[in-house]
Amino acid sequence: MKIVTYKIKIQYNLRIMKVIPTLSFITLIFLSAGCIRENRSGCGGYLSLKFRYTDSNGAPLTPGFPETDHLSVFVFDRQGIFVCERKDSALQLDHYIMEMPLPQGRYQFVVWAGLSESYRLSSHVPSQTHLEDFGLQLNRTTDNTVPILPSLLYHGLHETIDVNADEDQEITVDLRRITNNIHVIVHYATPTLQLRISIEDNNGNYDYQGETLSGQPISYLPEYSQPSDSPNTWIADFNVMQLQTDSDTRLKIYSPEKELQYNEKLISGLLAENPDIDFNSDHDFTIEITFDSYYVPVSIRINDWEIIIEEAVLPFFSPIKYMPEQRMSGRDQRMIELPDFLQSDLLHYPFGASVG
């Protein structure tokens, strides 16, 4: 509590009645300071916001407060019109409370914790911007590449509440994590120059509810490292936005010659193979892949869970039927008719090549 010393010079010829109002004014100042800084009981009209870290279903997580030192609260009225913003960058992780002096009325709140130069908020003008038009976008280059790791980001939303001028209130806003750390370890058969590793997804735009909006696919680039004692290993660290089980998120690996060698669905093809992963609460993943010299995976581990790679073995069939020769792209090619269960795609063999 900041102590302010007031010096009062009293003329001997002043009547005592002139001193009493001055002392009363000083007393009021100290009482007001204590009301704001210390115990606010009895002051009235203040809304106190507390925050807790939860999963996507609202279940509390440990630690109870997000790993961030930047908190931004956006206030909207009952009609969804933007009122004001309150920021704090010096958060105390234990028992943190943000006091929000608001006039009597009905309000709703959108919270973003962890905002940085990685993100851009939509325009929010008091008395003009509507809640439905308020959102967030991940910054990217003109070719939709995210060249630096985004900072950790959390989102919170609280429904409309009534604020009374003569009553203190306290609400708790649940914050859920939007970003995910992905640690990719690639072992190649032989020492190699730097591989190019990227993650592609369509998750760079969000509405006021923290839900993903459709947009252009973006490509995340990692921070690379290589163990000094392992010249055939490359490590790529990513921080990507919200992962959704139904999205076509891709992990892509290119050779030093920039040729695409590996293109796999990150969620359904890799992460979801680990039965212990819960996308509502898990946000840190380690993917370790060992390739042979043809970039064929021979071992995959997800958060220390090994995925068994089954080799496809074709059983014996009746002789393969050859279809008439056709000229395609200036070269003679012969198409074969596959068994029914393999006829999702036709394979093309160069003319003269032996089959089977």
Tab-separated table of C-alpha atoms in Angstrom:
chain	number	residue	atom	x	y	z
A	1	MET	CA	0.000	0.000	0.000
A	2	LYS	CA	1.426	3.372	-1.016
A	3	ILE	CA	1.590	5.811	1.892
A	4	VAL	CA	1.180	9.472	1.055
A	5	THR	CA	2.249	11.960	3.705
A	6	TYR	CA	0.249	15.147	3.905
A	7	LYS	CA	1.699	18.184	5.650
A	8	ILE	CA	-0.839	20.512	7.181
A	9	LYS	CA	0.236	23.933	8.190
A	10	ILE	CA	-2.139	25.378	10.756
A	11	GLN	CA	-2.007	29.039	11.470
A	12	TYR	CA	-2.309	29.763	15.137
A	13	ASN	CA	-4.934	32.324	14.475
A	14	LEU	CA	-7.183	29.877	12.589
A	15	ARG	CA	-10.197	28.638	14.342
A	16	ILE	CA	-10.348	24.923	15.075
A	17	MET	CA	-13.448	24.673	12.902
A	18	LYS	CA	-11.262	25.219	9.821
A	19	VAL	CA	-8.981	22.333	10.777
A	20	ILE	CA	-11.716	19.737	11.177
A	21	PRO	CA	-12.872	19.711	7.500
A	22	THR	CA	-9.257	19.361	6.368
A	23	LEU	CA	-8.666	16.372	8.624
A	24	SER	CA	-11.918	14.821	7.466
A	25	PHE	CA	-10.797	15.150	3.842
A	26	ILE	CA	-7.484	13.427	4.629
A	27	THR	CA	-9.297	10.623	6.410
A	28	LEU	CA	-11.544	10.117	3.379
A	29	ILE	CA	-8.501	9.816	1.103
A	30	PHE	CA	-6.974	7.091	3.245
A	31	LEU	CA	-10.237	5.209	3.529
A	32	SER	CA	-10.697	5.330	-0.248
A	33	ALA	CA	-7.167	4.071	-0.858
A	34	GLY	CA	-7.743	1.175	1.483
A	35	CYS	CA	-11.033	0.406	-0.226
A	36	ILE	CA	-9.336	0.080	-3.617
A	37	ARG	CA	-6.081	-1.616	-2.681
A	38	GLU	CA	-6.923	-3.692	0.358
A	39	ASN	CA	-10.125	-5.235	1.603
A	40	ARG	CA	-12.979	-4.052	-0.612
A	41	SER	CA	-15.776	-5.321	1.581
A	42	GLY	CA	-18.411	-2.646	1.894
A	43	CYS	CA	-17.136	-0.520	-1.017
A	44	GLY	CA	-19.738	-1.883	-3.452
A	45	GLY	CA	-20.145	-1.849	-7.221
A	46	TYR	CA	-16.990	-3.766	-8.189
A	47	LEU	CA	-16.781	-6.932	-10.255
A	48	SER	CA	-13.868	-9.263	-9.490
A	49	LEU	CA	-12.686	-11.734	-12.138
A	50	LYS	CA	-10.838	-14.908	-11.225
A	51	PHE	CA	-9.385	-17.344	-13.753
A	52	ARG	CA	-8.731	-21.061	-13.843
A	53	TYR	CA	-7.109	-23.397	-16.366
A	54	THR	CA	-9.496	-26.078	-17.685
A	55	ASP	CA	-9.703	-28.605	-20.493
A	56	SER	CA	-12.135	-28.299	-23.396
A	57	ASN	CA	-14.879	-29.903	-21.287
A	58	GLY	CA	-14.460	-27.418	-18.420
A	59	ALA	CA	-12.664	-29.809	-16.050
A	60	PRO	CA	-9.980	-28.019	-13.965
A	61	LEU	CA	-6.363	-28.768	-14.833
A	62	THR	CA	-3.119	-28.443	-12.893
A	63	PRO	CA	-1.580	-25.936	-12.595
A	64	GLY	CA	-4.681	-23.907	-11.967
A	65	PHE	CA	-3.469	-20.783	-13.775
A	66	PRO	CA	-2.252	-20.609	-17.397
A	67	GLU	CA	1.450	-20.299	-18.187
A	68	THR	CA	1.296	-16.699	-19.338
A	69	ASP	CA	2.042	-13.210	-18.093
A	70	HIS	CA	-0.333	-11.345	-20.431
A	71	LEU	CA	-4.067	-11.232	-19.835
A	72	SER	CA	-6.619	-9.284	-21.901
A	73	VAL	CA	-10.311	-9.064	-20.978
A	74	PHE	CA	-12.775	-7.674	-23.529
A	75	VAL	CA	-16.125	-6.471	-22.180
A	76	PHE	CA	-19.340	-6.471	-24.236
A	77	ASP	CA	-22.777	-5.302	-23.161
A	78	ARG	CA	-26.009	-7.318	-23.248
A	79	GLN	CA	-26.518	-6.510	-26.952
A	80	GLY	CA	-23.001	-7.712	-27.737
A	81	ILE	CA	-21.551	-4.233	-28.318
A	82	PHE	CA	-17.913	-3.724	-27.301
A	83	VAL	CA	-17.511	-1.613	-24.151
A	84	CYS	CA	-13.863	-1.687	-23.074
A	85	GLU	CA	-10.682	-3.735	-22.683
A	86	ARG	CA	-8.697	-4.419	-19.513
A	87	LYS	CA	-5.088	-5.662	-19.674
A	88	ASP	CA	-2.596	-6.925	-17.152
A	89	SER	CA	0.986	-7.991	-17.845
A	90	ALA	CA	2.229	-8.508	-14.296
A	91	LEU	CA	0.165	-11.440	-13.178
A	92	GLN	CA	0.515	-13.120	-9.828
A	93	LEU	CA	-0.121	-16.763	-10.506
A	94	ASP	CA	-1.484	-17.526	-7.044
A	95	HIS	CA	-4.900	-16.133	-6.183
A	96	TYR	CA	-4.862	-13.613	-9.020
A	97	ILE	CA	-7.928	-11.359	-9.235
A	98	MET	CA	-8.688	-8.645	-11.786
A	99	GLU	CA	-11.009	-5.926	-10.533
A	100	MET	CA	-13.356	-4.539	-13.155
A	101	PRO	CA	-15.106	-1.255	-12.231
A	102	LEU	CA	-18.248	-1.223	-14.380
A	103	PRO	CA	-21.443	0.808	-14.171
A	104	GLN	CA	-24.651	-1.039	-13.502
A	105	GLY	CA	-25.747	-3.155	-16.435
A	106	ARG	CA	-25.460	-6.541	-18.123
A	107	TYR	CA	-22.094	-7.644	-19.516
A	108	GLN	CA	-20.350	-10.592	-21.145
A	109	PHE	CA	-16.611	-11.238	-21.385
A	110	VAL	CA	-14.109	-12.597	-23.904
A	111	VAL	CA	-10.621	-13.381	-22.589
A	112	TRP	CA	-7.385	-13.996	-24.485
A	113	ALA	CA	-4.323	-14.850	-22.397
A	114	GLY	CA	-0.886	-14.870	-24.013
A	115	LEU	CA	-1.464	-12.333	-26.792
A	116	SER	CA	1.768	-11.337	-28.523
A	117	GLU	CA	3.079	-10.208	-31.903
A	118	SER	CA	2.192	-13.715	-33.134
A	119	TYR	CA	-1.489	-12.753	-33.229
A	120	ARG	CA	-3.740	-10.043	-34.605
A	121	LEU	CA	-7.124	-9.150	-33.146
A	122	SER	CA	-9.921	-7.844	-35.296
A	123	SER	CA	-10.904	-4.210	-34.904
A	124	HIS	CA	-12.736	-3.524	-31.638
A	125	VAL	CA	-14.123	-0.001	-31.326
A	126	PRO	CA	-16.160	0.924	-28.225
A	127	SER	CA	-19.887	1.351	-28.922
A	128	GLN	CA	-19.397	0.064	-32.490
A	129	THR	CA	-17.886	-3.428	-32.742
A	130	HIS	CA	-20.295	-6.331	-32.306
A	131	LEU	CA	-19.367	-9.542	-30.539
A	132	GLU	CA	-20.006	-11.623	-33.649
A	133	ASP	CA	-17.400	-9.594	-35.558
A	134	PHE	CA	-14.679	-9.942	-32.919
A	135	GLY	CA	-12.006	-12.562	-33.526
A	136	LEU	CA	-8.327	-13.437	-33.698
A	137	GLN	CA	-5.948	-14.391	-36.484
A	138	LEU	CA	-2.539	-16.023	-36.387
A	139	ASN	CA	-0.015	-13.846	-38.211
A	140	ARG	CA	1.536	-15.406	-41.302
A	141	THR	CA	3.522	-14.338	-44.362
A	142	THR	CA	1.988	-13.591	-47.762
A	143	ASP	CA	2.448	-17.235	-48.781
A	144	ASN	CA	0.557	-18.413	-45.635
A	145	THR	CA	3.702	-19.582	-43.857
A	146	VAL	CA	4.161	-19.202	-40.096
A	147	PRO	CA	7.949	-18.766	-39.829
A	148	ILE	CA	8.223	-18.282	-36.044
A	149	LEU	CA	6.745	-20.251	-33.172
A	150	PRO	CA	3.509	-18.675	-31.881
A	151	SER	CA	3.369	-17.947	-28.171
A	152	LEU	CA	1.220	-20.021	-25.827
A	153	LEU	CA	-2.390	-18.890	-26.126
A	154	TYR	CA	-5.489	-19.410	-23.977
A	155	HIS	CA	-9.120	-18.450	-24.514
A	156	GLY	CA	-12.002	-17.841	-22.147
A	157	LEU	CA	-15.641	-16.822	-22.434
A	158	HIS	CA	-18.177	-15.876	-19.771
A	159	GLU	CA	-21.887	-15.522	-20.393
A	160	THR	CA	-23.904	-12.416	-19.619
A	161	ILE	CA	-24.113	-11.361	-15.966
A	162	ASP	CA	-25.843	-8.502	-14.134
A	163	VAL	CA	-23.603	-5.943	-12.443
A	164	ASN	CA	-25.263	-4.003	-9.632
A	165	ALA	CA	-23.971	-0.638	-8.466
A	166	ASP	CA	-24.406	-1.440	-4.771
A	167	GLU	CA	-23.114	-5.015	-4.769
A	168	ASP	CA	-19.689	-6.654	-5.024
A	169	GLN	CA	-19.568	-9.707	-7.278
A	170	GLU	CA	-17.000	-12.333	-8.160
A	171	ILE	CA	-16.989	-14.607	-11.213
A	172	THR	CA	-14.563	-17.265	-12.463
A	173	VAL	CA	-13.598	-17.454	-16.139
A	174	ASP	CA	-12.418	-20.822	-17.462
A	175	LEU	CA	-9.398	-20.593	-19.761
A	176	ARG	CA	-8.551	-23.393	-22.163
A	177	ARG	CA	-5.328	-23.745	-24.070
A	178	ILE	CA	-5.478	-23.143	-27.824
A	179	THR	CA	-1.875	-23.934	-28.804
A	180	ASN	CA	-0.010	-27.269	-28.898
A	181	ASN	CA	3.678	-28.142	-28.667
A	182	ILE	CA	4.779	-30.821	-31.137
A	183	HIS	CA	8.298	-32.242	-30.877
A	184	VAL	CA	9.258	-34.167	-34.039
A	185	ILE	CA	12.354	-36.400	-34.084
A	186	VAL	CA	13.398	-37.862	-37.435
A	187	HIS	CA	16.048	-40.577	-37.778
A	188	TYR	CA	17.270	-41.233	-41.301
A	189	ALA	CA	19.165	-44.342	-42.399
A	190	THR	CA	22.388	-42.449	-43.098
A	191	PRO	CA	23.837	-39.051	-42.204
A	192	THR	CA	22.036	-36.394	-44.199
A	193	LEU	CA	21.873	-32.692	-44.752
A	194	GLN	CA	19.036	-30.821	-43.083
A	195	LEU	CA	15.587	-32.177	-43.811
A	196	ARG	CA	12.701	-29.769	-44.252
A	197	ILE	CA	9.823	-30.560	-41.905
A	198	SER	CA	6.490	-28.733	-41.787
A	199	ILE	CA	2.966	-29.066	-40.411
A	200	GLU	CA	0.046	-27.873	-42.523
A	201	ASP	CA	-3.429	-27.122	-41.198
A	202	ASN	CA	-6.395	-24.809	-41.594
A	203	ASN	CA	-6.506	-23.472	-38.040
A	204	GLY	CA	-5.249	-19.896	-38.117
A	205	ASN	CA	-8.539	-17.984	-37.633
A	206	TYR	CA	-10.850	-17.878	-34.571
A	207	ASP	CA	-14.172	-16.342	-33.600
A	208	TYR	CA	-15.045	-14.803	-30.227
A	209	GLN	CA	-15.887	-18.262	-28.863
A	210	GLY	CA	-12.395	-19.554	-29.642
A	211	GLU	CA	-13.708	-21.802	-32.400
A	212	THR	CA	-11.770	-22.308	-35.624
A	213	LEU	CA	-12.976	-20.427	-38.697
A	214	SER	CA	-12.354	-21.608	-42.228
A	215	GLY	CA	-9.565	-19.920	-44.126
A	216	GLN	CA	-6.492	-20.553	-46.219
A	217	PRO	CA	-4.339	-23.518	-45.111
A	218	ILE	CA	-1.187	-22.408	-43.343
A	219	SER	CA	2.233	-24.018	-43.110
A	220	TYR	CA	4.038	-24.047	-39.757
A	221	LEU	CA	7.826	-23.987	-39.791
A	222	PRO	CA	9.753	-25.284	-36.768
A	223	GLU	CA	12.913	-24.516	-34.873
A	224	TYR	CA	15.511	-27.096	-35.904
A	225	SER	CA	18.261	-28.746	-33.930
A	226	GLN	CA	20.558	-31.723	-34.403
A	227	PRO	CA	22.323	-33.790	-31.731
A	228	SER	CA	26.072	-33.414	-32.126
A	229	ASP	CA	26.574	-37.158	-31.758
A	230	SER	CA	23.854	-38.172	-34.244
A	231	PRO	CA	24.368	-36.774	-37.777
A	232	ASN	CA	21.428	-38.782	-39.127
A	233	THR	CA	18.905	-37.275	-36.665
A	234	TRP	CA	16.974	-34.041	-37.019
A	235	ILE	CA	14.693	-32.464	-34.401
A	236	ALA	CA	11.901	-30.014	-35.226
A	237	ASP	CA	9.948	-28.146	-32.533
A	238	PHE	CA	6.534	-26.720	-33.413
A	239	ASN	CA	3.893	-24.703	-31.609
A	240	VAL	CA	0.684	-25.016	-33.615
A	241	MET	CA	-2.834	-23.774	-33.051
A	242	GLN	CA	-5.917	-25.766	-32.069
A	243	LEU	CA	-5.981	-29.396	-33.210
A	244	GLN	CA	-9.276	-30.980	-34.228
A	245	THR	CA	-9.873	-34.675	-34.696
A	246	ASP	CA	-11.681	-34.172	-38.000
A	247	SER	CA	-9.127	-31.831	-39.588
A	248	ASP	CA	-6.744	-32.844	-42.359
A	249	THR	CA	-3.613	-31.738	-40.503
A	250	ARG	CA	-0.490	-32.945	-42.317
A	251	LEU	CA	3.060	-33.702	-41.241
A	252	LYS	CA	5.340	-33.305	-44.257
A	253	ILE	CA	9.007	-34.186	-44.570
A	254	TYR	CA	11.139	-33.128	-47.517
A	255	SER	CA	14.561	-34.401	-48.512
A	256	PRO	CA	17.553	-32.009	-48.602
A	257	GLU	CA	16.764	-31.709	-52.322
A	258	LYS	CA	13.318	-30.324	-51.312
A	259	GLU	CA	11.445	-33.356	-52.614
A	260	LEU	CA	8.380	-34.397	-50.609
A	261	GLN	CA	9.149	-37.818	-49.129
A	262	TYR	CA	6.605	-38.202	-46.313
A	263	ASN	CA	3.047	-36.869	-46.126
A	264	GLU	CA	0.932	-38.256	-43.290
A	265	LYS	CA	-2.224	-37.172	-41.460
A	266	LEU	CA	-0.953	-35.815	-38.163
A	267	ILE	CA	-4.034	-36.590	-36.080
A	268	SER	CA	-5.843	-39.624	-37.478
A	269	GLY	CA	-2.683	-41.143	-38.951
A	270	LEU	CA	-0.260	-40.530	-36.070
A	271	LEU	CA	-1.380	-38.919	-32.795
A	272	ALA	CA	-4.695	-40.770	-32.548
A	273	GLU	CA	-2.819	-44.086	-32.718
A	274	ASN	CA	-1.762	-43.553	-29.098
A	275	PRO	CA	-4.793	-44.589	-26.993
A	276	ASP	CA	-3.582	-42.567	-24.004
A	277	ILE	CA	-3.833	-39.209	-25.778
A	278	ASP	CA	-6.796	-37.001	-24.889
A	279	PHE	CA	-7.023	-33.971	-27.173
A	280	ASN	CA	-9.182	-32.161	-24.585
A	281	SER	CA	-6.334	-31.978	-22.074
A	282	ASP	CA	-3.109	-33.066	-23.820
A	283	HIS	CA	-1.200	-30.340	-25.642
A	284	ASP	CA	2.373	-31.630	-25.702
A	285	PHE	CA	3.303	-34.345	-28.188
A	286	THR	CA	6.502	-36.100	-29.205
A	287	ILE	CA	6.598	-37.878	-32.564
A	288	GLU	CA	9.678	-39.982	-33.271
A	289	ILE	CA	10.016	-41.575	-36.718
A	290	THR	CA	12.813	-43.768	-38.050
A	291	PHE	CA	13.104	-44.029	-41.848
A	292	ASP	CA	15.005	-46.389	-44.086
A	293	SER	CA	17.032	-45.044	-46.995
A	294	TYR	CA	13.837	-44.768	-49.103
A	295	TYR	CA	11.989	-42.656	-46.497
A	296	VAL	CA	9.780	-45.584	-45.565
A	297	PRO	CA	8.992	-45.522	-41.812
A	298	VAL	CA	10.340	-48.550	-39.977
A	299	SER	CA	9.525	-47.270	-36.479
A	300	ILE	CA	7.100	-44.685	-35.081
A	301	ARG	CA	6.709	-43.655	-31.443
A	302	ILE	CA	4.090	-41.204	-30.161
A	303	ASN	CA	4.687	-39.929	-26.606
A	304	ASP	CA	6.755	-43.078	-25.915
A	305	TRP	CA	4.016	-45.314	-27.318
A	306	GLU	CA	5.282	-47.469	-30.175
A	307	ILE	CA	3.068	-47.833	-33.226
A	308	ILE	CA	3.331	-51.231	-34.873
A	309	ILE	CA	3.859	-50.843	-38.600
A	310	GLU	CA	2.285	-53.759	-40.448
A	311	GLU	CA	3.685	-54.625	-43.826
A	312	ALA	CA	1.109	-55.282	-46.536
A	313	VAL	CA	1.507	-58.808	-47.870
A	314	LEU	CA	-0.441	-59.741	-50.988
A	315	PRO	CA	-1.857	-63.289	-50.967
A	316	PHE	CA	-1.823	-65.536	-54.031
A	317	PHE	CA	-4.407	-64.650	-56.634
A	318	SER	CA	-5.382	-65.924	-60.009
A	319	PRO	CA	-3.152	-64.602	-62.777
A	320	ILE	CA	-3.338	-60.838	-63.208
A	321	LYS	CA	-5.244	-59.785	-66.284
A	322	TYR	CA	-3.602	-57.285	-68.566
A	323	MET	CA	-5.727	-54.602	-70.153
A	324	PRO	CA	-5.084	-53.343	-73.671
A	325	GLU	CA	-2.055	-51.184	-74.137
A	326	GLN	CA	-2.637	-47.445	-74.164
A	327	ARG	CA	-0.411	-44.543	-75.026
A	328	MET	CA	-0.328	-42.020	-72.162
A	329	SER	CA	1.806	-38.894	-71.863
A	330	GLY	CA	3.859	-39.870	-74.875
A	331	ARG	CA	4.916	-43.239	-73.396
A	332	ASP	CA	3.509	-46.719	-73.948
A	333	GLN	CA	2.087	-48.043	-70.696
A	334	ARG	CA	0.228	-51.197	-69.769
A	335	MET	CA	-2.497	-51.166	-67.126
A	336	ILE	CA	-3.232	-54.180	-64.984
A	337	GLU	CA	-6.563	-55.190	-63.491
A	338	LEU	CA	-6.204	-55.645	-59.729
A	339	PRO	CA	-8.261	-57.810	-57.372
A	340	ASP	CA	-11.501	-56.190	-56.257
A	341	PHE	CA	-10.289	-55.080	-52.816
A	342	LEU	CA	-7.379	-53.165	-54.366
A	343	GLN	CA	-9.273	-51.444	-57.153
A	344	SER	CA	-9.564	-48.063	-55.432
A	345	ASP	CA	-6.721	-46.864	-57.632
A	346	LEU	CA	-5.223	-48.173	-60.881
A	347	LEU	CA	-1.505	-48.791	-60.963
A	348	HIS	CA	0.400	-48.088	-64.155
A	349	TYR	CA	3.462	-50.043	-65.202
A	350	PRO	CA	5.825	-48.922	-67.981
A	351	PHE	CA	5.576	-50.954	-71.151
A	352	GLY	CA	7.881	-53.944	-71.058
A	353	ALA	CA	8.261	-54.037	-67.268
A	354	SER	CA	7.828	-57.418	-65.610
A	355	VAL	CA	4.852	-57.759	-63.283
A	356	GLY	CA	4.560	-60.481	-60.631
